[in-house]
Amino acid sequence: MTDLKQHSFRRIFLIAFSSLGFIVSACSQQTAVNVAANADSSSKTLSSNQTTTNTNVIRLAYQKGGIIPISRQRGELERQLVAQNIKVEWSGPFDRCATLLNALNGNRADIGGCGDIPSISGIAAGQPLCIGSVQRPKSDALGNAILVRGDSPIRKPADLIGKKVAVNQGGAGEYLLLKVLEKENIPKEKVQRVYLSPNDAAPALYQGSVDAWAVWEPYISVAQLEHQARRITTTHPAPTYGIMVVRGDAAKENPATVKAALTALSQDGEWLNQHSDAAAEFMVKELKVSDAVAKQATKNRGPESYVFPTTEDISNLQKTADWLLEQKIIPQRVDIAAAVCPL
């Protein structure tokens, strides 16, 4: 097992698209990950120089959208890991983080991409998961939004008082709604939360069963471009992390294989950050959405860069976990530092 550069924290991780990430360098076999220019100098880049002597298996779970299905299509991750005697198996697609985390919990997968809110919720519920790598929040990203129908009289968050808003329970949608209400000084009890999966929430909004929907990409672009929905929020008041969630036993029993997979995923993301058109093309193939939806969703989400968490990342995630506990969204406190994978 190799150390991350300037390794200064305790290990274990978590994961999504909610959403939509991208991975593996096509022009280099180096394992160092390029971290965004504004990342602090203590950031840990993903690296893995160790190869295995026996063939290992890593099972990657993916949602409809996100980094992992893009890697599956592109093929570079699989080629890179095969060269390290690691066989890749794919599990999915899953419709949301909750079902993906259940697959990890049930030993049907080893790594999956998810958001920080459902990941923390899963750990709080006792699922044997850890945090492998993280995608830092982007304050100006448009990857989350509260949507209403095009003909709705709702124009701003205050107009949600007395209305029904579809959210995924304990997930990114519920977190977004509560943070927006908090920012606008609207008591959360004055807005009714309706717990629905994205597949159920979309028709509920279009047909008028709910008044609004707190959701993420690519559902936002589908709703806007194909169903004339519109935003009543722009940027997120509390941007969230993306997480590569790891099955706890996989991280303990085969950390070198897990690290190699996380490194390859991050490299794929860095490559696709430089090839946004290719990222959109992969989304079209994966999700069967239009070119317009894919291009807008890719732009809204912004660059995808996964790194091993620093002490600052752990502190930020701890604040989120503590807030979730205060809001009674999770049943017990989560020690984020203890939840980082021992890689």
Short mmCIF file of C-alpha atoms in Angstrom, two decimals:
data_model
loop_
_atom_site.label_atom_id
_atom_site.label_comp_id
_atom_site.label_asym_id
_atom_site.label_seq_id
_atom_site.Cartn_x
_atom_site.Cartn_y
_atom_site.Cartn_z
CA MET A 1 0.00 0.00 0.00
CA THR A 2 1.37 3.38 -0.91
CA ASP A 3 0.98 6.56 1.13
CA LEU A 4 -0.79 9.63 -0.20
CA LYS A 5 1.50 12.62 -0.63
CA GLN A 6 1.67 14.57 2.65
CA HIS A 7 -0.59 11.92 4.28
CA SER A 8 -1.83 13.71 7.44
CA PHE A 9 -5.14 12.32 8.48
CA ARG A 10 -6.96 9.26 9.72
CA ARG A 11 -8.41 6.99 7.13
CA ILE A 12 -11.80 5.73 5.93
CA PHE A 13 -14.38 7.15 3.34
CA LEU A 14 -17.49 7.11 1.82
CA ILE A 15 -20.67 8.08 -2.06
CA ALA A 16 -23.71 8.73 -5.63
CA PHE A 17 -25.34 11.93 -8.49
CA SER A 18 -26.18 12.14 -7.87
CA SER A 19 -24.53 12.42 -9.94
CA LEU A 20 -22.08 12.49 -12.58
CA GLY A 21 -18.30 12.16 -12.47
CA PHE A 22 -15.56 11.17 -14.84
CA ILE A 23 -12.14 9.42 -14.56
CA VAL A 24 -8.67 7.87 -15.64
CA SER A 25 -5.84 9.57 -17.55
CA ALA A 26 -5.49 8.35 -21.13
CA CYS A 27 -2.08 9.81 -21.63
CA SER A 28 -0.22 8.78 -18.45
CA GLN A 29 0.21 5.77 -16.20
CA GLN A 30 1.36 7.95 -13.35
CA THR A 31 -0.77 7.50 -10.29
CA ALA A 32 -0.58 11.02 -8.92
CA VAL A 33 -3.85 12.84 -9.33
CA ASN A 34 -3.90 16.46 -10.48
CA VAL A 35 -5.62 18.43 -7.76
CA ALA A 36 -7.45 21.64 -8.64
CA ALA A 37 -5.21 24.69 -8.68
CA ASN A 38 -6.95 26.26 -5.73
CA ALA A 39 -6.73 23.17 -3.50
CA ASP A 40 -4.53 23.74 -0.47
CA SER A 41 -0.99 22.42 -0.51
CA SER A 42 -1.77 19.77 2.07
CA SER A 43 -4.24 18.02 -0.25
CA LYS A 44 -3.60 14.37 -0.72
CA THR A 45 -3.47 13.28 -4.33
CA LEU A 46 -4.53 9.77 -5.18
CA SER A 47 -1.56 7.55 -5.85
CA SER A 48 -0.87 3.85 -6.11
CA ASN A 49 2.45 2.39 -7.20
CA GLN A 50 1.92 -1.10 -5.86
CA THR A 51 0.90 -3.98 -8.08
CA THR A 52 -0.46 -7.30 -6.95
CA THR A 53 0.99 -10.70 -7.67
CA ASN A 54 -2.37 -12.48 -7.67
CA THR A 55 -5.46 -11.49 -9.57
CA ASN A 56 -7.86 -9.58 -7.33
CA VAL A 57 -11.43 -8.55 -8.05
CA ILE A 58 -12.93 -5.11 -7.45
CA ARG A 59 -16.68 -4.63 -7.88
CA LEU A 60 -17.78 -1.14 -8.84
CA ALA A 61 -21.39 -0.09 -8.27
CA TYR A 62 -22.86 2.76 -10.26
CA GLN A 63 -25.95 4.91 -10.48
CA LYS A 64 -27.62 6.25 -13.60
CA GLY A 65 -25.07 8.96 -14.02
CA GLY A 66 -21.79 9.58 -12.27
CA ILE A 67 -18.13 8.82 -12.69
CA ILE A 68 -18.26 5.04 -12.52
CA PRO A 69 -20.57 4.38 -15.49
CA ILE A 70 -18.46 6.76 -17.56
CA SER A 71 -15.37 4.74 -16.64
CA ARG A 72 -17.23 1.59 -17.58
CA GLN A 73 -17.93 2.96 -21.04
CA ARG A 74 -14.51 4.46 -21.60
CA GLY A 75 -12.62 1.28 -20.72
CA GLU A 76 -9.35 2.87 -19.62
CA LEU A 77 -9.90 2.08 -15.95
CA GLU A 78 -10.42 -1.59 -16.72
CA ARG A 79 -7.29 -1.72 -18.88
CA GLN A 80 -5.22 -0.01 -16.22
CA LEU A 81 -6.38 -2.31 -13.43
CA VAL A 82 -5.96 -5.47 -15.50
CA ALA A 83 -2.32 -4.44 -15.92
CA GLN A 84 -2.12 -4.54 -12.10
CA ASN A 85 -3.73 -8.01 -11.96
CA ILE A 86 -7.05 -6.58 -10.83
CA LYS A 87 -10.25 -7.76 -12.48
CA VAL A 88 -13.13 -5.28 -12.60
CA GLU A 89 -16.76 -6.30 -12.20
CA TRP A 90 -19.68 -3.87 -12.55
CA SER A 91 -22.85 -3.69 -10.50
CA GLY A 92 -25.79 -1.50 -11.50
CA PRO A 93 -27.27 0.75 -12.54
CA PHE A 94 -28.92 1.79 -9.28
CA ASP A 95 -31.62 4.45 -9.27
CA ARG A 96 -30.31 6.35 -6.21
CA CYS A 97 -27.70 6.32 -3.48
CA ALA A 98 -29.84 4.39 -1.01
CA THR A 99 -30.06 1.31 -3.21
CA LEU A 100 -26.38 1.57 -4.15
CA LEU A 101 -25.39 1.69 -0.48
CA ASN A 102 -27.56 -1.34 0.18
CA ALA A 103 -25.57 -3.20 -2.48
CA LEU A 104 -22.33 -2.32 -0.69
CA ASN A 105 -23.86 -3.28 2.64
CA GLY A 106 -25.02 -6.59 1.19
CA ASN A 107 -21.55 -7.48 -0.20
CA ARG A 108 -22.70 -7.16 -3.81
CA ALA A 109 -20.19 -4.39 -4.58
CA ASP A 110 -17.02 -2.87 -3.13
CA ILE A 111 -17.00 0.78 -4.25
CA GLY A 112 -19.75 3.17 -5.33
CA GLY A 113 -20.10 6.88 -6.03
CA CYS A 114 -22.58 8.78 -3.88
CA GLY A 115 -23.23 12.12 -2.20
CA ASP A 116 -22.09 12.99 1.30
CA ILE A 117 -25.59 13.23 2.79
CA PRO A 118 -26.78 9.70 1.92
CA SER A 119 -23.30 8.35 2.65
CA ILE A 120 -23.28 9.83 6.14
CA SER A 121 -26.86 8.65 6.63
CA GLY A 122 -25.83 5.11 5.68
CA ILE A 123 -22.90 5.12 8.10
CA ALA A 124 -25.14 6.52 10.85
CA ALA A 125 -27.58 3.68 10.22
CA GLY A 126 -24.82 1.19 10.98
CA GLN A 127 -23.91 0.14 7.47
CA PRO A 128 -20.26 -1.09 7.36
CA LEU A 129 -19.04 1.59 4.96
CA CYS A 130 -16.06 3.91 4.83
CA ILE A 131 -15.06 7.05 2.96
CA GLY A 132 -12.51 6.33 0.23
CA SER A 133 -12.08 9.58 -1.68
CA VAL A 134 -13.96 12.86 -1.95
CA GLN A 135 -14.97 15.42 -4.51
CA ARG A 136 -14.86 18.85 -2.94
CA PRO A 137 -17.91 21.14 -3.13
CA LYS A 138 -18.17 23.77 -5.85
CA SER A 139 -19.94 26.86 -4.57
CA ASP A 140 -20.91 28.07 -8.05
CA ALA A 141 -22.05 24.71 -9.44
CA LEU A 142 -25.64 24.34 -10.62
CA GLY A 143 -25.88 20.63 -10.03
CA ASN A 144 -28.68 20.92 -7.44
CA ALA A 145 -31.93 22.87 -7.54
CA ILE A 146 -35.48 23.20 -6.29
CA LEU A 147 -37.73 22.92 -9.33
CA VAL A 148 -41.35 23.85 -9.96
CA ARG A 149 -43.62 23.42 -12.97
CA GLY A 150 -43.31 26.06 -15.65
CA ASP A 151 -46.82 27.41 -14.97
CA SER A 152 -46.43 27.39 -11.18
CA PRO A 153 -47.02 30.65 -9.26
CA ILE A 154 -44.07 29.73 -7.02
CA ARG A 155 -41.20 32.10 -7.74
CA LYS A 156 -39.01 32.01 -4.64
CA PRO A 157 -38.40 29.81 -1.59
CA ALA A 158 -40.82 31.83 0.58
CA ASP A 159 -43.60 30.76 -1.79
CA LEU A 160 -43.07 27.16 -0.66
CA ILE A 161 -44.81 27.84 2.66
CA GLY A 162 -47.82 25.54 2.87
CA LYS A 163 -46.69 23.61 -0.22
CA LYS A 164 -45.54 20.04 -0.86
CA VAL A 165 -41.93 19.47 -1.89
CA ALA A 166 -40.65 16.09 -3.10
CA VAL A 167 -37.30 15.06 -1.60
CA ASN A 168 -35.35 11.85 -1.15
CA GLN A 169 -35.41 11.03 2.55
CA GLY A 170 -32.05 11.47 4.25
CA GLY A 171 -30.46 12.40 0.95
CA ALA A 172 -29.24 15.35 -1.09
CA GLY A 173 -32.75 16.59 -1.91
CA GLU A 174 -33.91 16.79 1.69
CA TYR A 175 -30.62 18.44 2.70
CA LEU A 176 -30.95 21.05 -0.06
CA LEU A 177 -34.51 21.93 0.91
CA LEU A 178 -33.71 22.26 4.62
CA LYS A 179 -30.64 24.39 3.95
CA VAL A 180 -32.60 26.69 1.64
CA LEU A 181 -35.35 27.09 4.25
CA GLU A 182 -32.73 27.75 6.92
CA LYS A 183 -31.05 30.42 4.80
CA GLU A 184 -34.41 32.11 4.12
CA ASN A 185 -35.45 31.91 7.81
CA ILE A 186 -38.46 29.77 6.93
CA PRO A 187 -39.46 27.28 9.67
CA LYS A 188 -39.10 23.82 8.18
CA GLU A 189 -42.47 22.80 9.66
CA LYS A 190 -44.20 25.25 7.30
CA VAL A 191 -43.17 23.25 4.21
CA GLN A 192 -44.37 19.69 3.76
CA ARG A 193 -41.69 17.22 2.74
CA VAL A 194 -42.92 14.34 0.56
CA TYR A 195 -40.44 11.47 0.49
CA LEU A 196 -40.09 10.09 -3.03
CA SER A 197 -37.33 8.55 -5.13
CA PRO A 198 -36.34 10.55 -8.23
CA ASN A 199 -38.21 8.12 -10.48
CA ASP A 200 -41.42 8.78 -8.52
CA ALA A 201 -40.81 12.46 -7.81
CA ALA A 202 -40.54 13.46 -11.46
CA PRO A 203 -44.07 12.38 -12.49
CA ALA A 204 -45.41 13.66 -9.16
CA LEU A 205 -44.15 17.14 -10.04
CA TYR A 206 -45.26 17.07 -13.67
CA GLN A 207 -48.73 15.80 -12.76
CA GLY A 208 -49.23 18.21 -9.88
CA SER A 209 -49.14 15.79 -6.93
CA VAL A 210 -46.36 17.90 -5.41
CA ASP A 211 -45.62 21.58 -5.88
CA ALA A 212 -41.83 21.45 -6.07
CA TRP A 213 -38.93 19.01 -6.23
CA ALA A 214 -35.48 19.28 -4.66
CA VAL A 215 -33.14 17.33 -6.91
CA TRP A 216 -29.83 17.12 -8.76
CA GLU A 217 -28.42 16.61 -12.24
CA PRO A 218 -29.18 15.12 -14.71
CA TYR A 219 -32.80 15.18 -13.45
CA ILE A 220 -32.69 18.98 -13.42
CA SER A 221 -31.83 19.28 -17.10
CA VAL A 222 -34.36 16.61 -18.10
CA ALA A 223 -37.08 18.46 -16.18
CA GLN A 224 -36.13 21.86 -17.59
CA LEU A 225 -35.53 20.95 -21.22
CA GLU A 226 -38.14 18.24 -21.68
CA HIS A 227 -40.89 19.19 -19.22
CA GLN A 228 -40.59 23.00 -19.02
CA ALA A 229 -39.81 22.94 -15.29
CA ARG A 230 -37.90 25.90 -13.88
CA ARG A 231 -35.59 26.63 -10.98
CA ILE A 232 -36.48 28.73 -7.95
CA THR A 233 -32.94 28.34 -6.60
CA THR A 234 -29.60 28.77 -8.30
CA THR A 235 -26.50 27.85 -6.33
CA HIS A 236 -26.59 25.62 -3.26
CA PRO A 237 -26.52 27.42 0.13
CA ALA A 238 -24.39 24.56 1.51
CA PRO A 239 -22.60 22.77 -1.36
CA THR A 240 -22.06 19.08 -0.76
CA TYR A 241 -19.19 16.68 -1.24
CA GLY A 242 -19.19 13.75 -3.59
CA ILE A 243 -17.88 10.55 -2.04
CA MET A 244 -16.50 7.27 -3.26
CA VAL A 245 -17.97 4.95 -0.66
CA VAL A 246 -16.17 1.70 0.10
CA ARG A 247 -17.39 -1.52 1.68
CA GLY A 248 -15.57 -1.65 5.02
CA ASP A 249 -14.32 -5.23 4.71
CA ALA A 250 -12.93 -4.57 1.22
CA ALA A 251 -10.88 -1.65 2.54
CA LYS A 252 -9.55 -3.75 5.43
CA GLU A 253 -8.86 -6.95 3.51
CA ASN A 254 -7.51 -5.58 0.25
CA PRO A 255 -6.54 -1.91 0.66
CA ALA A 256 -4.06 -1.93 -2.24
CA THR A 257 -6.76 -3.04 -4.69
CA VAL A 258 -9.24 -0.50 -3.36
CA LYS A 259 -6.66 2.29 -3.59
CA ALA A 260 -5.73 1.31 -7.15
CA ALA A 261 -9.41 1.46 -8.18
CA LEU A 262 -9.94 4.85 -6.50
CA THR A 263 -6.81 6.17 -8.20
CA ALA A 264 -7.96 4.96 -11.60
CA LEU A 265 -11.39 6.50 -11.09
CA SER A 266 -9.83 9.82 -10.19
CA GLN A 267 -7.59 9.75 -13.23
CA ASP A 268 -10.59 9.09 -15.45
CA GLY A 269 -12.27 12.12 -13.92
CA GLU A 270 -9.29 14.33 -14.59
CA TRP A 271 -9.20 13.19 -18.20
CA LEU A 272 -12.88 13.90 -18.68
CA ASN A 273 -12.52 17.31 -17.05
CA GLN A 274 -10.43 18.18 -20.08
CA HIS A 275 -12.90 16.57 -22.52
CA SER A 276 -16.37 17.86 -21.62
CA ASP A 277 -17.77 16.94 -25.05
CA ALA A 278 -16.72 13.34 -24.51
CA ALA A 279 -18.29 13.44 -21.05
CA ALA A 280 -21.60 14.55 -22.56
CA GLU A 281 -21.40 11.83 -25.24
CA PHE A 282 -20.88 9.18 -22.57
CA MET A 283 -23.94 10.49 -20.70
CA VAL A 284 -26.07 10.26 -23.83
CA LYS A 285 -25.11 6.60 -24.23
CA GLU A 286 -25.49 5.75 -20.56
CA LEU A 287 -28.74 7.54 -19.74
CA LYS A 288 -30.33 7.68 -23.20
CA VAL A 289 -30.89 11.41 -22.79
CA SER A 290 -30.74 14.03 -25.53
CA ASP A 291 -27.53 15.80 -26.50
CA ALA A 292 -28.95 19.04 -25.09
CA VAL A 293 -29.68 17.47 -21.70
CA ALA A 294 -26.25 15.85 -21.53
CA LYS A 295 -24.40 19.04 -22.40
CA GLN A 296 -26.33 21.16 -19.92
CA ALA A 297 -26.02 18.60 -17.11
CA THR A 298 -22.28 18.26 -17.71
CA LYS A 299 -21.83 22.03 -17.62
CA ASN A 300 -23.99 22.45 -14.52
CA ARG A 301 -22.06 19.86 -12.54
CA GLY A 302 -18.67 21.30 -13.40
CA PRO A 303 -15.28 19.55 -13.11
CA GLU A 304 -15.03 16.22 -11.33
CA SER A 305 -11.89 15.83 -9.22
CA TYR A 306 -11.63 13.13 -6.54
CA VAL A 307 -8.87 13.17 -3.91
CA PHE A 308 -8.24 11.42 -0.62
CA PRO A 309 -9.71 13.55 2.19
CA THR A 310 -7.51 15.98 4.11
CA THR A 311 -8.05 17.06 7.70
CA GLU A 312 -9.95 20.07 6.35
CA ASP A 313 -12.27 17.82 4.33
CA ILE A 314 -12.85 15.66 7.39
CA SER A 315 -13.67 18.75 9.46
CA ASN A 316 -16.14 19.99 6.82
CA LEU A 317 -17.85 16.62 6.60
CA GLN A 318 -18.03 16.44 10.39
CA LYS A 319 -19.92 19.74 10.46
CA THR A 320 -22.39 18.32 7.95
CA ALA A 321 -22.80 15.13 9.98
CA ASP A 322 -23.38 17.10 13.18
CA TRP A 323 -25.98 19.27 11.43
CA LEU A 324 -27.79 16.16 10.19
CA LEU A 325 -27.92 14.90 13.77
CA GLU A 326 -29.27 18.23 15.04
CA GLN A 327 -32.00 18.04 12.39
CA LYS A 328 -32.80 14.46 13.45
CA ILE A 329 -32.13 13.26 9.91
CA ILE A 330 -29.66 10.67 11.25
CA PRO A 331 -30.16 8.64 14.46
CA GLN A 332 -26.68 8.98 15.96
CA ARG A 333 -23.47 10.96 15.67
CA VAL A 334 -20.97 9.90 12.99
CA ASP A 335 -17.25 10.29 13.69
CA ILE A 336 -16.04 11.21 10.19
CA ALA A 337 -12.34 10.77 11.01
CA ALA A 338 -13.07 7.22 12.11
CA ALA A 339 -15.11 6.68 8.97
CA VAL A 340 -12.27 7.29 6.53
CA CYS A 341 -10.98 4.09 4.90
CA PRO A 342 -7.64 2.77 6.24
CA LEU A 343 -5.82 2.96 2.92
#
